[in-house]
PDB file of C-alpha atoms in Angstrom:
ATOM      1  CA  VAL A  11       6.383  55.273  -0.771  1.00 48.00           C
ATOM      2  CA  ASN A  12       2.914  54.541   0.602  1.00 50.00           C
ATOM      3  CA  HIS A  13       1.530  54.502  -2.920  1.00 44.00           C
ATOM      4  CA  GLU A  14       4.225  52.036  -3.998  1.00 46.00           C
ATOM      5  CA  SER A  15       3.585  49.852  -0.946  1.00 46.00           C
ATOM      6  CA  ARG A  16      -0.152  49.800  -1.605  1.00 47.00           C
ATOM      7  CA  ALA A  17       0.493  48.896  -5.232  1.00 39.00           C
ATOM      8  CA  GLN A  18       2.694  45.986  -4.178  1.00 46.00           C
ATOM      9  CA  GLU A  19       0.043  44.783  -1.717  1.00 48.00           C
ATOM     10  CA  ALA A  20      -2.613  44.977  -4.426  1.00 43.00           C
ATOM     11  CA  GLN A  21      -0.392  43.068  -6.828  1.00 49.00           C
ATOM     12  CA  GLY A  22       0.262  40.403  -4.163  1.00 49.00           C
ATOM     13  CA  ALA A  23      -3.461  40.080  -3.471  1.00 52.00           C
ATOM     14  CA  ALA A  24      -4.179  39.751  -7.191  1.00 54.00           C
ATOM     15  CA  ILE A  25      -1.594  36.978  -7.472  1.00 60.00           C
ATOM     16  CA  GLU A  26      -3.106  35.117  -4.520  1.00 69.00           C
ATOM     17  CA  ASP A  27      -6.503  35.543  -6.211  1.00 83.00           C
ATOM     18  CA  VAL A  28      -5.098  33.508  -9.093  1.00 89.00           C
ATOM     19  CA  LEU A  29      -4.488  30.674  -6.601  1.00 93.00           C
ATOM     20  CA  SER A  30      -7.988  31.019  -5.168  1.00 93.00           C
ATOM     21  CA  TYR A  31      -9.458  30.857  -8.662  1.00 94.00           C
ATOM     22  CA  ALA A  32      -7.322  27.811  -9.473  1.00 95.00           C
ATOM     23  CA  ASP A  33      -8.531  26.130  -6.257  1.00 95.00           C
ATOM     24  CA  LEU A  34     -12.140  26.900  -7.205  1.00 95.00           C
ATOM     25  CA  LEU A  35     -11.689  25.305 -10.625  1.00 96.00           C
ATOM     26  CA  TYR A  36      -9.933  22.351  -8.964  1.00 96.00           C
ATOM     27  CA  SER A  37     -12.819  21.841  -6.516  1.00 95.00           C
ATOM     28  CA  ARG A  38     -15.235  21.826  -9.488  1.00 97.00           C
ATOM     29  CA  GLU A  39     -13.090  19.218 -11.265  1.00 96.00           C
ATOM     30  CA  GLN A  40     -12.242  21.567 -14.130  1.00 97.00           C
ATOM     31  CA  TYR A  41      -8.708  20.258 -14.086  1.00 97.00           C
ATOM     32  CA  ALA A  42      -7.423  21.543 -17.436  1.00 97.00           C
ATOM     33  CA  LEU A  43      -8.418  25.124 -16.610  1.00 96.00           C
ATOM     34  CA  ALA A  44      -7.142  24.762 -13.047  1.00 97.00           C
ATOM     35  CA  ALA A  45      -3.762  23.589 -14.364  1.00 97.00           C
ATOM     36  CA  GLN A  46      -3.452  26.788 -16.432  1.00 96.00           C
ATOM     37  CA  GLN A  47      -4.137  28.944 -13.366  1.00 96.00           C
ATOM     38  CA  TYR A  48      -1.727  27.018 -11.130  1.00 96.00           C
ATOM     39  CA  SER A  49       0.959  27.415 -13.811  1.00 96.00           C
ATOM     40  CA  ILE A  50       0.365  31.178 -13.905  1.00 94.00           C
ATOM     41  CA  PHE A  51       0.536  31.390 -10.115  1.00 95.00           C
ATOM     42  CA  ILE A  52       3.824  29.440  -9.988  1.00 94.00           C
ATOM     43  CA  ILE A  53       5.432  31.597 -12.699  1.00 93.00           C
ATOM     44  CA  VAL A  54       4.439  35.006 -11.339  1.00 91.00           C
ATOM     45  CA  ASN A  55       4.869  34.257  -7.632  1.00 89.00           C
ATOM     46  CA  PRO A  56       7.896  31.962  -7.085  1.00 88.00           C
ATOM     47  CA  GLY A  57       8.319  33.153  -3.495  1.00 87.00           C
ATOM     48  CA  SER A  58       4.811  32.394  -2.251  1.00 89.00           C
ATOM     49  CA  PRO A  59       4.450  30.257   0.913  1.00 90.00           C
ATOM     50  CA  ASN A  60       1.694  28.453  -1.020  1.00 93.00           C
ATOM     51  CA  LEU A  61       4.053  27.240  -3.722  1.00 94.00           C
ATOM     52  CA  GLN A  62       4.148  23.624  -2.513  1.00 94.00           C
ATOM     53  CA  ILE A  63       0.382  23.205  -2.677  1.00 94.00           C
ATOM     54  CA  ALA A  64       0.285  24.932  -6.077  1.00 96.00           C
ATOM     55  CA  TRP A  65       2.876  22.492  -7.471  1.00 97.00           C
ATOM     56  CA  PHE A  66       1.075  19.541  -5.912  1.00 97.00           C
ATOM     57  CA  ARG A  67      -2.325  20.488  -7.303  1.00 97.00           C
ATOM     58  CA  LEU A  68      -0.856  21.271 -10.709  1.00 98.00           C
ATOM     59  CA  SER A  69       0.556  17.736 -10.701  1.00 98.00           C
ATOM     60  CA  GLU A  70      -2.799  16.317  -9.603  1.00 97.00           C
ATOM     61  CA  CYS A  71      -4.524  18.182 -12.437  1.00 98.00           C
ATOM     62  CA  TYR A  72      -2.121  16.616 -14.932  1.00 98.00           C
ATOM     63  CA  LEU A  73      -2.959  13.172 -13.542  1.00 97.00           C
ATOM     64  CA  GLN A  74      -6.681  13.845 -13.801  1.00 97.00           C
ATOM     65  CA  VAL A  75      -6.435  14.782 -17.493  1.00 97.00           C
ATOM     66  CA  ASN A  76      -4.122  11.823 -18.176  1.00 96.00           C
ATOM     67  CA  GLN A  77      -1.002  13.892 -18.815  1.00 97.00           C
ATOM     68  CA  VAL A  78       0.990  11.362 -16.833  1.00 97.00           C
ATOM     69  CA  GLU A  79       4.473  12.426 -17.991  1.00 97.00           C
ATOM     70  CA  ASP A  80       3.753  16.037 -17.047  1.00 97.00           C
ATOM     71  CA  ALA A  81       2.433  14.873 -13.668  1.00 97.00           C
ATOM     72  CA  VAL A  82       5.572  12.816 -13.025  1.00 97.00           C
ATOM     73  CA  THR A  83       7.802  15.759 -13.951  1.00 97.00           C
ATOM     74  CA  SER A  84       5.884  18.132 -11.660  1.00 97.00           C
ATOM     75  CA  PHE A  85       5.759  15.720  -8.724  1.00 98.00           C
ATOM     76  CA  ASN A  86       9.497  15.105  -9.055  1.00 97.00           C
ATOM     77  CA  PHE A  87      10.180  18.838  -9.151  1.00 97.00           C
ATOM     78  CA  LEU A  88       8.156  19.295  -5.962  1.00 97.00           C
ATOM     79  CA  ILE A  89      10.082  16.504  -4.193  1.00 97.00           C
ATOM     80  CA  ASN A  90      13.524  17.653  -5.348  1.00 96.00           C
ATOM     81  CA  GLU A  91      12.922  21.369  -4.812  1.00 95.00           C
ATOM     82  CA  PHE A  92      11.293  21.323  -1.367  1.00 95.00           C
ATOM     83  CA  LYS A  93      12.724  18.082   0.073  1.00 94.00           C
ATOM     84  CA  ARG A  94      10.485  17.997   3.169  1.00 93.00           C
ATOM     85  CA  GLY A  95       6.833  18.461   4.059  1.00 90.00           C
ATOM     86  CA  PRO A  96       3.437  16.772   3.761  1.00 90.00           C
ATOM     87  CA  PHE A  97       2.959  17.734   0.096  1.00 95.00           C
ATOM     88  CA  VAL A  98       6.382  16.273  -0.670  1.00 96.00           C
ATOM     89  CA  GLY A  99       5.236  13.086   1.045  1.00 96.00           C
ATOM     90  CA  ILE A 100       1.969  12.875  -0.868  1.00 96.00           C
ATOM     91  CA  ALA A 101       3.748  13.615  -4.153  1.00 97.00           C
ATOM     92  CA  ALA A 102       6.176  10.782  -3.402  1.00 97.00           C
ATOM     93  CA  TYR A 103       3.235   8.493  -2.644  1.00 97.00           C
ATOM     94  CA  ARG A 104       1.575   9.329  -5.970  1.00 97.00           C
ATOM     95  CA  LEU A 105       4.778   8.511  -7.856  1.00 98.00           C
ATOM     96  CA  ALA A 106       5.291   5.357  -5.795  1.00 98.00           C
ATOM     97  CA  VAL A 107       1.827   4.077  -6.720  1.00 97.00           C
ATOM     98  CA  LEU A 108       2.451   4.786 -10.402  1.00 97.00           C
ATOM     99  CA  ARG A 109       5.719   2.842 -10.237  1.00 97.00           C
ATOM    100  CA  PHE A 110       4.219   0.017  -8.177  1.00 98.00           C
ATOM    101  CA  ASN A 111       1.304  -0.428 -10.579  1.00 97.00           C
ATOM    102  CA  ALA A 112       3.807  -0.536 -13.443  1.00 96.00           C
ATOM    103  CA  LYS A 113       5.645  -3.311 -11.515  1.00 97.00           C
ATOM    104  CA  ALA A 114       8.744  -1.122 -11.231  1.00 97.00           C
ATOM    105  CA  TYR A 115       9.074  -2.174  -7.606  1.00 98.00           C
ATOM    106  CA  ARG A 116      12.644  -1.028  -6.970  1.00 96.00           C
ATOM    107  CA  ASN A 117      11.781   2.464  -8.177  1.00 96.00           C
ATOM    108  CA  ALA A 118       8.557   2.405  -6.142  1.00 98.00           C
ATOM    109  CA  LEU A 119      10.549   1.430  -3.057  1.00 97.00           C
ATOM    110  CA  ALA A 120      12.445   4.736  -2.931  1.00 96.00           C
ATOM    111  CA  TYR A 121       9.275   6.785  -3.337  1.00 98.00           C
ATOM    112  CA  PHE A 122       7.349   4.821  -0.695  1.00 98.00           C
ATOM    113  CA  LYS A 123      10.243   5.382   1.714  1.00 97.00           C
ATOM    114  CA  LYS A 124      10.087   9.127   1.076  1.00 97.00           C
ATOM    115  CA  ALA A 125       6.312   9.070   1.471  1.00 97.00           C
ATOM    116  CA  LYS A 126       6.306   7.193   4.778  1.00 96.00           C
ATOM    117  CA  ASP A 127       8.933   9.564   6.179  1.00 95.00           C
ATOM    118  CA  GLU A 128       7.127  12.770   5.146  1.00 95.00           C
ATOM    119  CA  VAL A 129       3.346  12.315   5.194  1.00 94.00           C
ATOM    120  CA  THR A 130       1.602  13.369   8.383  1.00 91.00           C
ATOM    121  CA  ASN A 131      -1.848  11.869   7.795  1.00 92.00           C
ATOM    122  CA  GLU A 132      -1.933   8.595   9.763  1.00 92.00           C
ATOM    123  CA  GLU A 133      -3.952   6.668   7.181  1.00 93.00           C
ATOM    124  CA  ALA A 134      -1.693   7.752   4.307  1.00 94.00           C
ATOM    125  CA  LYS A 135       1.407   7.000   6.391  1.00 95.00           C
ATOM    126  CA  LEU A 136       0.158   3.476   7.132  1.00 96.00           C
ATOM    127  CA  GLN A 137      -0.535   2.868   3.440  1.00 96.00           C
ATOM    128  CA  ALA A 138       2.949   4.070   2.527  1.00 97.00           C
ATOM    129  CA  GLU A 139       4.503   1.816   5.187  1.00 97.00           C
ATOM    130  CA  PHE A 140       2.569  -1.226   3.980  1.00 98.00           C
ATOM    131  CA  TYR A 141       3.487  -0.760   0.328  1.00 98.00           C
ATOM    132  CA  TYR A 142       7.077   0.010   1.286  1.00 98.00           C
ATOM    133  CA  ALA A 143       7.111  -3.448   2.914  1.00 98.00           C
ATOM    134  CA  ARG A 144       5.496  -5.006  -0.169  1.00 98.00           C
ATOM    135  CA  SER A 145       8.099  -3.351  -2.392  1.00 98.00           C
ATOM    136  CA  LEU A 146      10.857  -4.797  -0.215  1.00 98.00           C
ATOM    137  CA  GLN A 147       9.197  -8.187  -0.552  1.00 98.00           C
ATOM    138  CA  LEU A 148       8.852  -7.883  -4.323  1.00 98.00           C
ATOM    139  CA  THR A 149      12.496  -6.855  -4.727  1.00 97.00           C
ATOM    140  CA  GLN A 150      13.641 -10.055  -2.977  1.00 97.00           C
ATOM    141  CA  GLN A 151      14.523  -8.484   0.372  1.00 98.00           C
ATOM    142  CA  PRO A 152      12.583 -10.901   2.623  1.00 98.00           C
ATOM    143  CA  LYS A 153      14.286 -10.144   5.958  1.00 98.00           C
ATOM    144  CA  GLU A 154      13.818  -6.397   5.563  1.00 98.00           C
ATOM    145  CA  ALA A 155      10.225  -6.886   4.381  1.00 98.00           C
ATOM    146  CA  LEU A 156       9.398  -9.126   7.352  1.00 98.00           C
ATOM    147  CA  ALA A 157      10.826  -6.563   9.782  1.00 98.00           C
ATOM    148  CA  GLN A 158       8.721  -3.820   8.176  1.00 98.00           C
ATOM    149  CA  PHE A 159       5.503  -5.884   8.278  1.00 98.00           C
ATOM    150  CA  GLU A 160       6.129  -6.721  11.926  1.00 97.00           C
ATOM    151  CA  SER A 161       6.749  -3.053  12.696  1.00 96.00           C
ATOM    152  CA  ILE A 162       3.347  -2.187  11.193  1.00 97.00           C
ATOM    153  CA  LEU A 163       1.673  -4.948  13.225  1.00 96.00           C
ATOM    154  CA  GLU A 164       3.222  -3.597  16.423  1.00 95.00           C
ATOM    155  CA  SER A 165       2.354   0.026  15.710  1.00 92.00           C
ATOM    156  CA  LYS A 166      -1.441  -0.286  16.005  1.00 90.00           C
ATOM    157  CA  PRO A 167      -4.000  -2.649  17.531  1.00 92.00           C
ATOM    158  CA  PRO A 168      -5.765  -4.877  14.956  1.00 92.00           C
ATOM    159  CA  GLU A 169      -9.052  -2.971  15.099  1.00 92.00           C
ATOM    160  CA  GLU A 170      -7.281   0.279  14.145  1.00 92.00           C
ATOM    161  CA  ASN A 171      -5.158  -1.219  11.382  1.00 95.00           C
ATOM    162  CA  PRO A 172      -6.897  -1.983   8.056  1.00 95.00           C
ATOM    163  CA  PHE A 173      -3.709  -3.729   6.917  1.00 97.00           C
ATOM    164  CA  HIS A 174      -3.494  -6.053   9.928  1.00 97.00           C
ATOM    165  CA  GLU A 175      -4.615  -9.237   8.161  1.00 97.00           C
ATOM    166  CA  ARG A 176      -2.516  -8.540   5.060  1.00 97.00           C
ATOM    167  CA  CYS A 177       0.552  -7.910   7.233  1.00 97.00           C
ATOM    168  CA  MET A 178      -0.075 -11.137   9.149  1.00 97.00           C
ATOM    169  CA  LEU A 179      -0.426 -13.088   5.895  1.00 97.00           C
ATOM    170  CA  GLU A 180       2.696 -11.636   4.295  1.00 98.00           C
ATOM    171  CA  SER A 181       4.632 -12.153   7.546  1.00 97.00           C
ATOM    172  CA  ALA A 182       3.601 -15.809   7.591  1.00 97.00           C
ATOM    173  CA  ARG A 183       4.588 -16.269   3.946  1.00 97.00           C
ATOM    174  CA  LEU A 184       7.952 -14.591   4.559  1.00 98.00           C
ATOM    175  CA  ALA A 185       8.648 -16.570   7.739  1.00 97.00           C
ATOM    176  CA  PHE A 186       8.070 -19.767   5.748  1.00 96.00           C
ATOM    177  CA  GLU A 187      10.252 -18.493   2.905  1.00 96.00           C
ATOM    178  CA  LEU A 188      13.035 -17.774   5.418  1.00 97.00           C
ATOM    179  CA  GLY A 189      12.764 -21.272   6.890  1.00 95.00           C
ATOM    180  CA  ASP A 190      11.049 -20.345  10.157  1.00 96.00           C
ATOM    181  CA  THR A 191       8.263 -22.955  10.000  1.00 94.00           C
ATOM    182  CA  PRO A 192       7.111 -22.606  13.657  1.00 95.00           C
ATOM    183  CA  LYS A 193       6.657 -18.843  13.273  1.00 96.00           C
ATOM    184  CA  ALA A 194       4.851 -19.238   9.945  1.00 97.00           C
ATOM    185  CA  LEU A 195       2.584 -21.913  11.433  1.00 96.00           C
ATOM    186  CA  ASP A 196       1.658 -19.730  14.404  1.00 96.00           C
ATOM    187  CA  GLN A 197       0.770 -16.858  12.064  1.00 96.00           C
ATOM    188  CA  PHE A 198      -1.342 -19.059   9.798  1.00 97.00           C
ATOM    189  CA  LYS A 199      -3.157 -20.554  12.809  1.00 96.00           C
ATOM    190  CA  SER A 200      -3.924 -17.080  14.161  1.00 96.00           C
ATOM    191  CA  LEU A 201      -5.305 -15.993  10.806  1.00 96.00           C
ATOM    192  CA  ALA A 202      -7.309 -19.212  10.471  1.00 96.00           C
ATOM    193  CA  ASP A 203      -9.014 -18.371  13.774  1.00 95.00           C
ATOM    194  CA  ALA A 204      -9.470 -14.627  13.430  1.00 93.00           C
ATOM    195  CA  ALA A 205      -9.316 -13.457   9.804  1.00 95.00           C
ATOM    196  CA  LYS A 206     -12.466 -11.781   8.501  1.00 95.00           C
ATOM    197  CA  THR A 207     -11.397 -11.675   4.846  1.00 95.00           C
ATOM    198  CA  PRO A 208     -12.512 -14.978   3.234  1.00 94.00           C
ATOM    199  CA  GLU A 209      -9.563 -15.249   0.833  1.00 95.00           C
ATOM    200  CA  ILE A 210      -7.029 -14.676   3.601  1.00 97.00           C
ATOM    201  CA  ARG A 211      -8.771 -17.048   5.995  1.00 96.00           C
ATOM    202  CA  GLU A 212      -8.970 -19.829   3.396  1.00 96.00           C
ATOM    203  CA  GLU A 213      -5.282 -19.552   2.544  1.00 97.00           C
ATOM    204  CA  ALA A 214      -4.359 -19.506   6.239  1.00 97.00           C
ATOM    205  CA  ILE A 215      -6.437 -22.612   6.983  1.00 97.00           C
ATOM    206  CA  VAL A 216      -4.975 -24.653   4.137  1.00 97.00           C
ATOM    207  CA  ARG A 217      -1.379 -23.534   4.468  1.00 97.00           C
ATOM    208  CA  GLY A 218      -1.635 -23.891   8.223  1.00 97.00           C
ATOM    209  CA  GLY A 219      -2.964 -27.420   7.798  1.00 96.00           C
ATOM    210  CA  LEU A 220      -0.159 -28.383   5.439  1.00 96.00           C
ATOM    211  CA  LEU A 221       2.516 -26.826   7.655  1.00 96.00           C
ATOM    212  CA  ALA A 222       1.074 -28.509  10.748  1.00 95.00           C
ATOM    213  CA  ALA A 223       1.440 -31.888   9.022  1.00 93.00           C
ATOM    214  CA  GLU A 224       5.017 -31.035   8.108  1.00 91.00           C
ATOM    215  CA  ALA A 225       5.707 -30.074  11.729  1.00 91.00           C
ATOM    216  CA  GLY A 226       4.235 -33.351  13.012  1.00 90.00           C
ATOM    217  CA  GLU A 227       1.104 -31.719  14.478  1.00 93.00           C
ATOM    218  CA  ILE A 228      -1.187 -34.249  12.850  1.00 89.00           C
ATOM    219  CA  GLU A 229      -4.307 -33.505  14.896  1.00 91.00           C
ATOM    220  CA  ALA A 230      -4.056 -29.773  14.198  1.00 93.00           C
ATOM    221  CA  SER A 231      -3.456 -30.539  10.518  1.00 94.00           C
ATOM    222  CA  GLU A 232      -6.531 -32.783  10.359  1.00 93.00           C
ATOM    223  CA  ASP A 233      -8.730 -30.160  12.016  1.00 94.00           C
ATOM    224  CA  LEU A 234      -7.624 -27.402   9.660  1.00 96.00           C
ATOM    225  CA  LEU A 235      -7.786 -29.470   6.468  1.00 95.00           C
ATOM    226  CA  ASN A 236     -11.193 -30.938   7.375  1.00 93.00           C
ATOM    227  CA  GLU A 237     -12.433 -27.362   7.761  1.00 94.00           C
ATOM    228  CA  ALA A 238     -10.966 -26.564   4.365  1.00 95.00           C
ATOM    229  CA  LEU A 239     -12.823 -29.495   2.774  1.00 94.00           C
ATOM    230  CA  LYS A 240     -16.044 -27.592   3.547  1.00 93.00           C
ATOM    231  CA  PHE A 241     -14.974 -24.665   1.357  1.00 94.00           C
ATOM    232  CA  PRO A 242     -17.113 -24.031  -1.731  1.00 92.00           C
ATOM    233  CA  ASP A 243     -15.813 -25.679  -4.895  1.00 89.00           C
ATOM    234  CA  THR A 244     -14.973 -22.228  -6.262  1.00 92.00           C
ATOM    235  CA  SER A 245     -12.268 -21.784  -3.617  1.00 93.00           C
ATOM    236  CA  PRO A 246      -8.771 -21.939  -5.169  1.00 93.00           C
ATOM    237  CA  TRP A 247      -7.542 -23.624  -1.969  1.00 95.00           C
ATOM    238  CA  LYS A 248      -9.954 -26.556  -1.799  1.00 93.00           C
ATOM    239  CA  ASN A 249      -8.044 -28.872  -4.162  1.00 93.00           C
ATOM    240  CA  LEU A 250      -4.820 -28.349  -2.240  1.00 94.00           C
ATOM    241  CA  ALA A 251      -6.668 -29.116   0.999  1.00 93.00           C
ATOM    242  CA  GLN A 252      -7.926 -32.374  -0.531  1.00 93.00           C
ATOM    243  CA  VAL A 253      -4.365 -33.353  -1.500  1.00 93.00           C
ATOM    244  CA  GLY A 254      -3.171 -32.618   2.031  1.00 93.00           C
ATOM    245  CA  ALA A 255      -6.008 -34.615   3.553  1.00 92.00           C
ATOM    246  CA  ILE A 256      -5.237 -37.567   1.250  1.00 94.00           C
ATOM    247  CA  ILE A 257      -1.572 -37.510   2.295  1.00 91.00           C
ATOM    248  CA  ASN A 258      -2.567 -37.423   5.987  1.00 91.00           C
ATOM    249  CA  ALA A 259      -4.974 -40.349   5.525  1.00 90.00           C
ATOM    250  CA  PHE A 260      -2.387 -42.355   3.576  1.00 91.00           C
ATOM    251  CA  THR A 261       0.258 -41.706   6.239  1.00 88.00           C
ATOM    252  CA  ARG A 262      -1.977 -43.205   8.933  1.00 87.00           C
ATOM    253  CA  GLU A 263      -2.903 -46.072   6.525  1.00 90.00           C
ATOM    254  CA  ASP A 264      -6.600 -45.094   6.395  1.00 89.00           C
ATOM    255  CA  TYR A 265      -6.980 -46.257   2.809  1.00 92.00           C
ATOM    256  CA  GLU A 266     -10.790 -46.097   2.812  1.00 92.00           C
ATOM    257  CA  ARG A 267     -10.467 -42.384   3.637  1.00 90.00           C
ATOM    258  CA  VAL A 268      -7.931 -42.016   0.832  1.00 91.00           C
ATOM    259  CA  ILE A 269     -10.374 -43.566  -1.648  1.00 92.00           C
ATOM    260  CA  ALA A 270     -13.268 -41.482  -0.349  1.00 90.00           C
ATOM    261  CA  LEU A 271     -11.268 -38.289  -0.737  1.00 86.00           C
TER     262      LEU A 271
END
């Protein structure tokens, strides 16, 4: 009996050595060879507590060697077989990104939801939450998308949230789309004052200026659009700012300003 037990222990150790060897190859970016070893480990040791990570890294190896269909099949097996856990969450995130990049947003939506519910890493969770909101937005679910963006904004202070400005921008766009002009205007004004990303700040200034004019806040509109007129000519927002400034000048019958603009 002792001899049999020792033999089983030795066999178990040898099987786990296969995983260690696969991990070594994986760390050295020898993905094709690593995939072979992970496959062996999965076949000979279906009861291992390390099975989730083996399936995940096998899938990652397939991605690295551009065997995308095999990667998708393996990631899906991991998700469907184990249902819960951080590797399930990361696998769902990988599939979500593949679907999102292929513009299959409705399919991506389900995977991002799984990812945000299962991943434990805070950075990965935040990414999954943001792209879940974007997928809602891109599948014409504006109310649900706005609620998700606002939830992300409330979850962390701006300095700890790399998606803060993007969430503010998308929230402003969605508020406008849903007919809430005051809310959209407040968001654009906040971004115009505080945004660090030039593209986001420029859009916020111009759209804020145009919305302010629409809301009858002429002075605020003038201030924002005059700031926009200082943008470099390469800015995609400068021409729209000029149009807005011309309309404002025409409305107050400042025809010399209209001509100058």
